[in-house]
Coordinates of C-alpha atoms in Angstrom, one line a residue:
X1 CA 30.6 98.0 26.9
X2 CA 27.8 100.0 25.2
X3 CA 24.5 98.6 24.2
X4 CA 25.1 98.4 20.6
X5 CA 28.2 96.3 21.1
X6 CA 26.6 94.2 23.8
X7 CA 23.7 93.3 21.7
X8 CA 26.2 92.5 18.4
X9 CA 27.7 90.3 20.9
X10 CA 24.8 88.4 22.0
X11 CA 24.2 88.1 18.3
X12 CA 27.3 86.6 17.8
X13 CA 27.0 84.0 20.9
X14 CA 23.4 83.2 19.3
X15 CA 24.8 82.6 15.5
X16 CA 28.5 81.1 15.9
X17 CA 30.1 80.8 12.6
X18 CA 27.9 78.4 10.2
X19 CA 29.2 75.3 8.9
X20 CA 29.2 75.6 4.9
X21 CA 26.0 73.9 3.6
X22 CA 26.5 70.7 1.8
X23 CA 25.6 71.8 -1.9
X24 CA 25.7 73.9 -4.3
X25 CA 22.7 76.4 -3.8
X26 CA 20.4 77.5 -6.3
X27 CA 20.3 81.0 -4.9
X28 CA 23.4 81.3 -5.6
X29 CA 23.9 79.3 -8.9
X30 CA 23.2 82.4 -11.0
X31 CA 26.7 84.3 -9.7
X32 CA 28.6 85.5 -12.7
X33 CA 32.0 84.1 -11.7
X34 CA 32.5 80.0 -11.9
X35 CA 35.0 80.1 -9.6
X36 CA 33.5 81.6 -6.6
X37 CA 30.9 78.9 -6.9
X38 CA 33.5 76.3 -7.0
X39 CA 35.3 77.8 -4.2
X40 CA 32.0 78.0 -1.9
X41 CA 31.0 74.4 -2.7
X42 CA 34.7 73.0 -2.2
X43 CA 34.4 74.7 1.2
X44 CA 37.9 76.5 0.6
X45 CA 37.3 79.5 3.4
X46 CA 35.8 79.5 6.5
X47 CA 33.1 82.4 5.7
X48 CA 32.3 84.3 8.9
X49 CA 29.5 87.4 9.3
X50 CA 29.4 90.3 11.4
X51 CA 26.6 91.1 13.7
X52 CA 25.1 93.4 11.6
X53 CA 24.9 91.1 8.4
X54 CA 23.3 88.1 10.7
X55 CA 20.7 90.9 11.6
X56 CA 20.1 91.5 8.0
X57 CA 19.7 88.5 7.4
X58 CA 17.1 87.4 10.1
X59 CA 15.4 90.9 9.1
X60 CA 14.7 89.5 5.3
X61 CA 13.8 85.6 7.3
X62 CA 11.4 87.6 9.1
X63 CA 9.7 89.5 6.2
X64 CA 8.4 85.7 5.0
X65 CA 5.6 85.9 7.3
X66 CA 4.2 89.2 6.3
X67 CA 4.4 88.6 2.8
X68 CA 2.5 85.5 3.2
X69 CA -0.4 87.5 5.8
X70 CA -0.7 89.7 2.6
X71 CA -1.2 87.5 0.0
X72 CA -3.3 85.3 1.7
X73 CA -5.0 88.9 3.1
X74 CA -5.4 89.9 -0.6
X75 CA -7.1 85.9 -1.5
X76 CA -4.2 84.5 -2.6
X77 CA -3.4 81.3 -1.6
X78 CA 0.3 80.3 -0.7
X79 CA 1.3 77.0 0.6
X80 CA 4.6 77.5 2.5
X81 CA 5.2 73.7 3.5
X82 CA 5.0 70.1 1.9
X83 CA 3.4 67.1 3.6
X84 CA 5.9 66.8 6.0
X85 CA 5.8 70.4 7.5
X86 CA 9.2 71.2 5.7
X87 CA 9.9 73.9 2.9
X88 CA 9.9 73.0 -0.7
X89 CA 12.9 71.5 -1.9
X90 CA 14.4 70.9 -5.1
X91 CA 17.9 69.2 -6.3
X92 CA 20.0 69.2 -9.4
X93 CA 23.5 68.3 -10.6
X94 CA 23.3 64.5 -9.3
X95 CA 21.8 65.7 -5.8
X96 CA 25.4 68.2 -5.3
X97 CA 23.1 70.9 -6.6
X98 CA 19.7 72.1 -4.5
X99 CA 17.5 74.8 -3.5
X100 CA 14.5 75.8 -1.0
X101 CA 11.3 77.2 -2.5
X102 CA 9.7 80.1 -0.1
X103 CA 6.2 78.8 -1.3
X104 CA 4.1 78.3 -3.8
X105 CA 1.0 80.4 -5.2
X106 CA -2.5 80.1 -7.1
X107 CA -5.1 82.7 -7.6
X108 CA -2.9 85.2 -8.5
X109 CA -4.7 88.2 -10.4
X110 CA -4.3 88.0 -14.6
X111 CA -2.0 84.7 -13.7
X112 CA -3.5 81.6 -13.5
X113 CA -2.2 78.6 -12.2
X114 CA 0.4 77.9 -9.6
X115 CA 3.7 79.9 -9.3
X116 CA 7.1 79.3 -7.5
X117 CA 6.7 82.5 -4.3
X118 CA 10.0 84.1 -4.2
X119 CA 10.3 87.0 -1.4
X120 CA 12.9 89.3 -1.1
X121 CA 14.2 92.6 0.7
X122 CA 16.0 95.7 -0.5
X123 CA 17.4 99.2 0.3
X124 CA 16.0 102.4 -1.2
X125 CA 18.6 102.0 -4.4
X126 CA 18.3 98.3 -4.9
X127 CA 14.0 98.4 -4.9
X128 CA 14.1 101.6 -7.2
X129 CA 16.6 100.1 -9.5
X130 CA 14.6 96.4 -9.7
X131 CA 11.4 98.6 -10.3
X132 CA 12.7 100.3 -13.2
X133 CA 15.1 97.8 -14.8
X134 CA 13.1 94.2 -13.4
X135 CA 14.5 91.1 -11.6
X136 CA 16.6 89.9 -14.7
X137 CA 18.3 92.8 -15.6
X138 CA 18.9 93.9 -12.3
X139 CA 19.0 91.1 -9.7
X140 CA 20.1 88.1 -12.2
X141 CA 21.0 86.1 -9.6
X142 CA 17.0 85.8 -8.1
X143 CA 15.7 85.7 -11.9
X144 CA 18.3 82.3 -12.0
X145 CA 17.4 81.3 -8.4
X146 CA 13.3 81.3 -10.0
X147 CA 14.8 79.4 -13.5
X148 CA 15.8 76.6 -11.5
X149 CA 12.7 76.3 -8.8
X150 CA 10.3 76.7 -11.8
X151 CA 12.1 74.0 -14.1
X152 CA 12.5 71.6 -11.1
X153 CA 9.0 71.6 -9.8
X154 CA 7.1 71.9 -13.1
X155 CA 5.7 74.8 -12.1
X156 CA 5.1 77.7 -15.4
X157 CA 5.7 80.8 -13.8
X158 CA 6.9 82.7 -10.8
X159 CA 5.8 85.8 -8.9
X160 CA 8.8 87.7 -7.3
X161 CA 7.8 89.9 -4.4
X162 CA 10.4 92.4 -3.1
X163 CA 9.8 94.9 0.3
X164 CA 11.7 98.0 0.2
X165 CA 13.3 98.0 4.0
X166 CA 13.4 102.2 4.1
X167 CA 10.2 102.8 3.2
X168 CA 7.8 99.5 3.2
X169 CA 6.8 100.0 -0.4
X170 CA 6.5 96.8 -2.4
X171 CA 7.1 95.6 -5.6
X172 CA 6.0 92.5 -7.6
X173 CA 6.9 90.8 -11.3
X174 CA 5.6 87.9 -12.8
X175 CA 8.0 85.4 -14.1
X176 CA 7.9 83.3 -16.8
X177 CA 9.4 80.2 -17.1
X178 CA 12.1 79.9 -19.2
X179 CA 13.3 76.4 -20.0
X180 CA 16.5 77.1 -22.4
X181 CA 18.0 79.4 -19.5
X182 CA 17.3 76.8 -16.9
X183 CA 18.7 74.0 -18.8
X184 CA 21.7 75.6 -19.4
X185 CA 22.0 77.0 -15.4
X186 CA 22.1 73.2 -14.2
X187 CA 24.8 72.4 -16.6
X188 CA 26.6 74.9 -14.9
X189 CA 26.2 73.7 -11.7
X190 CA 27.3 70.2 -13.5
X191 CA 30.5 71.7 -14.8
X192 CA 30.8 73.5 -11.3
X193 CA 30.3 70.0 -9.5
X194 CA 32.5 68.0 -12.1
X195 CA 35.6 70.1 -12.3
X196 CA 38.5 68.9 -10.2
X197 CA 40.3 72.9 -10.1
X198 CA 38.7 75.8 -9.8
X199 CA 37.7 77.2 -12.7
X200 CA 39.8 80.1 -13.8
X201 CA 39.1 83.9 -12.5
X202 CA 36.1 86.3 -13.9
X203 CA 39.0 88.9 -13.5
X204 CA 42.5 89.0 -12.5
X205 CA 42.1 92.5 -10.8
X206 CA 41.1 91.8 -6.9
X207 CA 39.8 95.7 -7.6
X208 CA 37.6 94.6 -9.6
X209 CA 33.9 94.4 -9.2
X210 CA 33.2 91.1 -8.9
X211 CA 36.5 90.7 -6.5
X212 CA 36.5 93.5 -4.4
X213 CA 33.6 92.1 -1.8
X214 CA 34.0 88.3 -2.3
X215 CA 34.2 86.0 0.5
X216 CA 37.0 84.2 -1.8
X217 CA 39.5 87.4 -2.6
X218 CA 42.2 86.6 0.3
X219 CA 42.4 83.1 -1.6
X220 CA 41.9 83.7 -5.2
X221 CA 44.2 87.0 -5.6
X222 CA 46.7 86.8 -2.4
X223 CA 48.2 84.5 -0.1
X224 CA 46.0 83.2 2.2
X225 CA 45.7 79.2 2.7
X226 CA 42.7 77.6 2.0
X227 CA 40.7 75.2 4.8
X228 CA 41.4 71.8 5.3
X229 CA 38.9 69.9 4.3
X230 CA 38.0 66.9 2.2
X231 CA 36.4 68.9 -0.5
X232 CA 39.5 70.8 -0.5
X233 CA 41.7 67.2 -1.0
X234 CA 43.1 66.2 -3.9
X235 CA 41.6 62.5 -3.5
X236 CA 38.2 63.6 -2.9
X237 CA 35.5 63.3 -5.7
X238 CA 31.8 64.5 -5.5
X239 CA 30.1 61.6 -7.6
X240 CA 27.6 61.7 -10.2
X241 CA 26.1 58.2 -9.6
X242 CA 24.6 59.5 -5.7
X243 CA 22.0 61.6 -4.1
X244 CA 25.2 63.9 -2.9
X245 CA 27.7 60.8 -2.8
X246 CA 31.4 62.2 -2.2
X247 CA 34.2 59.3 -2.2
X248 CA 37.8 59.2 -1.1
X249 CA 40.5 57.5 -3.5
X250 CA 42.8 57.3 -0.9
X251 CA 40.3 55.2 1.6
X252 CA 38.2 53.8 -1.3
X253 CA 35.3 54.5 0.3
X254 CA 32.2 56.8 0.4
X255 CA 32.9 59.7 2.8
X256 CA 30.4 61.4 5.0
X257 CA 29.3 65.1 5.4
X258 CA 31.1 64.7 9.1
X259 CA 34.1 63.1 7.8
X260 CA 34.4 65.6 5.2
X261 CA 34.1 68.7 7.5
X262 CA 37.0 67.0 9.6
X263 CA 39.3 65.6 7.2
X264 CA 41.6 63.2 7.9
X265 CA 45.9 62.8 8.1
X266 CA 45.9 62.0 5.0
X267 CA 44.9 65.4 3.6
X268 CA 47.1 66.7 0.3
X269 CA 45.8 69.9 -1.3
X270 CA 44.5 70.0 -4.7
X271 CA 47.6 71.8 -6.1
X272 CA 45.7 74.7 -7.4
X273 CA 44.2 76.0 -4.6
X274 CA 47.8 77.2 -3.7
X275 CA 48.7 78.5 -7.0
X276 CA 49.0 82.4 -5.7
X277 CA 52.5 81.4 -3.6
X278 CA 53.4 78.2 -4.4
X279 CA 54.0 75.4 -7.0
X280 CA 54.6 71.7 -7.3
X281 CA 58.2 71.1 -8.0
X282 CA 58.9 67.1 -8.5
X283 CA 57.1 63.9 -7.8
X284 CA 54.9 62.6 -5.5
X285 CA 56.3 60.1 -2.9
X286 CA 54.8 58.1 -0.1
X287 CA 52.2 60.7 -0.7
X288 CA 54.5 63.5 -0.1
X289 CA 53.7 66.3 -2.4
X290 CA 56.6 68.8 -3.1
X291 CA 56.3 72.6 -3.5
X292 CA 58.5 75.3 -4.3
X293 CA 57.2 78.9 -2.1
X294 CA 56.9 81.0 -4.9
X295 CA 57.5 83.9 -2.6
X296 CA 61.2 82.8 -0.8
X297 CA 62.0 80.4 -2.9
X298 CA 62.0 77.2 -0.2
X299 CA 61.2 73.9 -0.6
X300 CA 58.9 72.6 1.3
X301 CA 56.5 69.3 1.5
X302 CA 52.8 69.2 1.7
X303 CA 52.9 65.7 4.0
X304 CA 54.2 63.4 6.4
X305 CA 57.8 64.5 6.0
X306 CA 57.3 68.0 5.5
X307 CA 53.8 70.3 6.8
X308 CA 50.5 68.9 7.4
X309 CA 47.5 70.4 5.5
X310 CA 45.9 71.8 9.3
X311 CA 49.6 73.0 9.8
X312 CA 49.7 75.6 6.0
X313 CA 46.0 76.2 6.6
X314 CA 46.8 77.7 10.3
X315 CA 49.7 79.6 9.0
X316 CA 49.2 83.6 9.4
X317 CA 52.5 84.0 7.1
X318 CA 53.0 81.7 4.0
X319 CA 56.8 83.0 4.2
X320 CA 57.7 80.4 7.0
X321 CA 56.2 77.5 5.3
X322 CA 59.6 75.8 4.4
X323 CA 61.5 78.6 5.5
X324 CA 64.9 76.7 7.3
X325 CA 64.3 78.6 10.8
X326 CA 60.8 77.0 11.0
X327 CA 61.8 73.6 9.3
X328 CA 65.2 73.5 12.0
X329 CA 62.1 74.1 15.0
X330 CA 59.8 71.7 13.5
X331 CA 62.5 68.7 13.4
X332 CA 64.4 69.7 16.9
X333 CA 60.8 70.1 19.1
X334 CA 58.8 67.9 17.0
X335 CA 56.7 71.3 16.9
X336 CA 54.0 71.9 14.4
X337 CA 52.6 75.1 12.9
X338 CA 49.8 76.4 15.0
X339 CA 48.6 79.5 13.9

């Protein structure tokens, strides 16, 4: 083993895949495509990162501290925690929807007043092409990130601060609130939280751009199975009346983050989530749910009498769900699909 691969390892022992976080993130919220939102708050795939990305991403976490040493450095001032020694926080979309502030600042030259701190890193291309084009023409997705955090705390403005990692060169933009833009980003995120199927696709070509480095392509354009989950249950709901509040029509009862991570027997698939390679083909009974495999032709049952939800998430082939060899196995061993 060399050193580089015995230090990505290490990394990897440190940082063991993530579970999903619970909301709907405003750092995110400003994504061009619906769907990938809904599929990243419904928890549909396990989302996993290679050494080098977790590195990345501890290198921008780390950058937080110098950018703070320089403002304050410069006579800024830039609080970084609330009263209870945790970041700033906001939520949105009946608590489903939320967001951490880096900071916030006063005394910042030709800007008076306090501003939402936003701190970001960049390669060579990225910093030259915010510098020339600014944060809402070329990063749209921080510009929303800011909307929100401004809107939510009641703060006016924003000042976006952006290191360039080849170099060390830095870059700053004031931002302005803007209320009609922030308004209409939380009722996405409500139409996000309230839809029961995904929305549909920002294109139907996995080539292109917006597809071709999604976390969500294997599921939105092929045939991969989606996790099992609550979120991803047909008889799960996030409410509107809660801080967060998910319920289970099956249970009739409020289900928690744990439970909803671990699913229960009694997991069905919202349909939709299996469109690519199969389709429902008759009616539910006993809460058996009946598919056609669009790609042999089989029949087969998302249920008790036919193939748990654990059982089509771990298949590596959709072509033996409902295929007879596997269904003949299945009833003869009492076996179940394993991966």
């Amino acid at each position: 083993m060399g050193v580089i691969d015995a230090i990505d390892q290490a990394i990897l022992r440190e940082h063991p895949p993530e579970e999903p976080r619970t909301y709907l993130g405003g750092s995110s919220i400003g994504k061009a495509c619906d769907r990938e939102l809904w599929l990243s708050f419904r928890w549909a795939v396990q989302v996993t990162f290679r050494a080098q990305m977790l590195r990345l991403f501890q290198r921008g976490h780390n950058e937080e501290a110098s950018f703070v040493k320089y403002l304050r450095d410069a006579g800024m001032t830039i609080v970084e925690f609330d009263e209870n020694g945790k970041q700033f926080s906001v939520k949105f979309a009946w608590g489903h929807g939320g967001g951490h502030l880096d900071g916030a600042m006063d005394n910042v030259p030709g800007h008076p007043g306090w501003h939402v701190a936003e701190f970001k890193t960049a390669n060579n291309n990225s910093f030259n092409s915010t510098k020339k084009q600014g944060c809402r023409e070329e990063k749209p997705v921080h510009w929303a990130q800011m909307q929100i955090y401004m809107h939510l705390t009641g703060m006016p403005q924003a000042s976006y601060l952006v290191v360039n990692k080849n170099n060390d060169a830095l870059y700053y933009e004031h931002v302005p609130h803007d209320a009609d833009e922030a308004e209409r980003l939380i009722a996405k995120a409500e139409y996000i939280v309230g839809s029961g199927n995904p929305p549909e696709k920002i294109s139907n070509q996995p080539s292109a751009l917006a597809c071709k480095f999604c976390d969500f392509k294997e599921l939105c354009h092929y045939d991969a199975t989606p996790q099992t989950n609550c979120r991803t249950c047909a008889f799960s709901t996030p409410e509107v009346d809660g801080d967060g509040r998910w319920s289970c029509e099956k249970h009739k009862k409020d289900i928690t983050t744990q439970e909803q991570r671990l699913a229960c027997d009694d997991h069905r698939f919202i349909p939709e989530l299996l469109h690519n390679w199969a389709e429902k083909s008759g009616r539910v009974q006993d809460g058996n749910v009946p598919y056609k495999n669009l790609r042999t032709g089989a029949e087969f049952i998302n249920g008790d009498a036919g193939y748990s939800s654990r059982e089509i998430t771990a298949a590596q082939d959709i072509k033996f769900i409902g295929a007879a060899e596997t269904d003949a196995i299945k009833a003869k061993m009492d076996a179940r699909v394993i991966g």
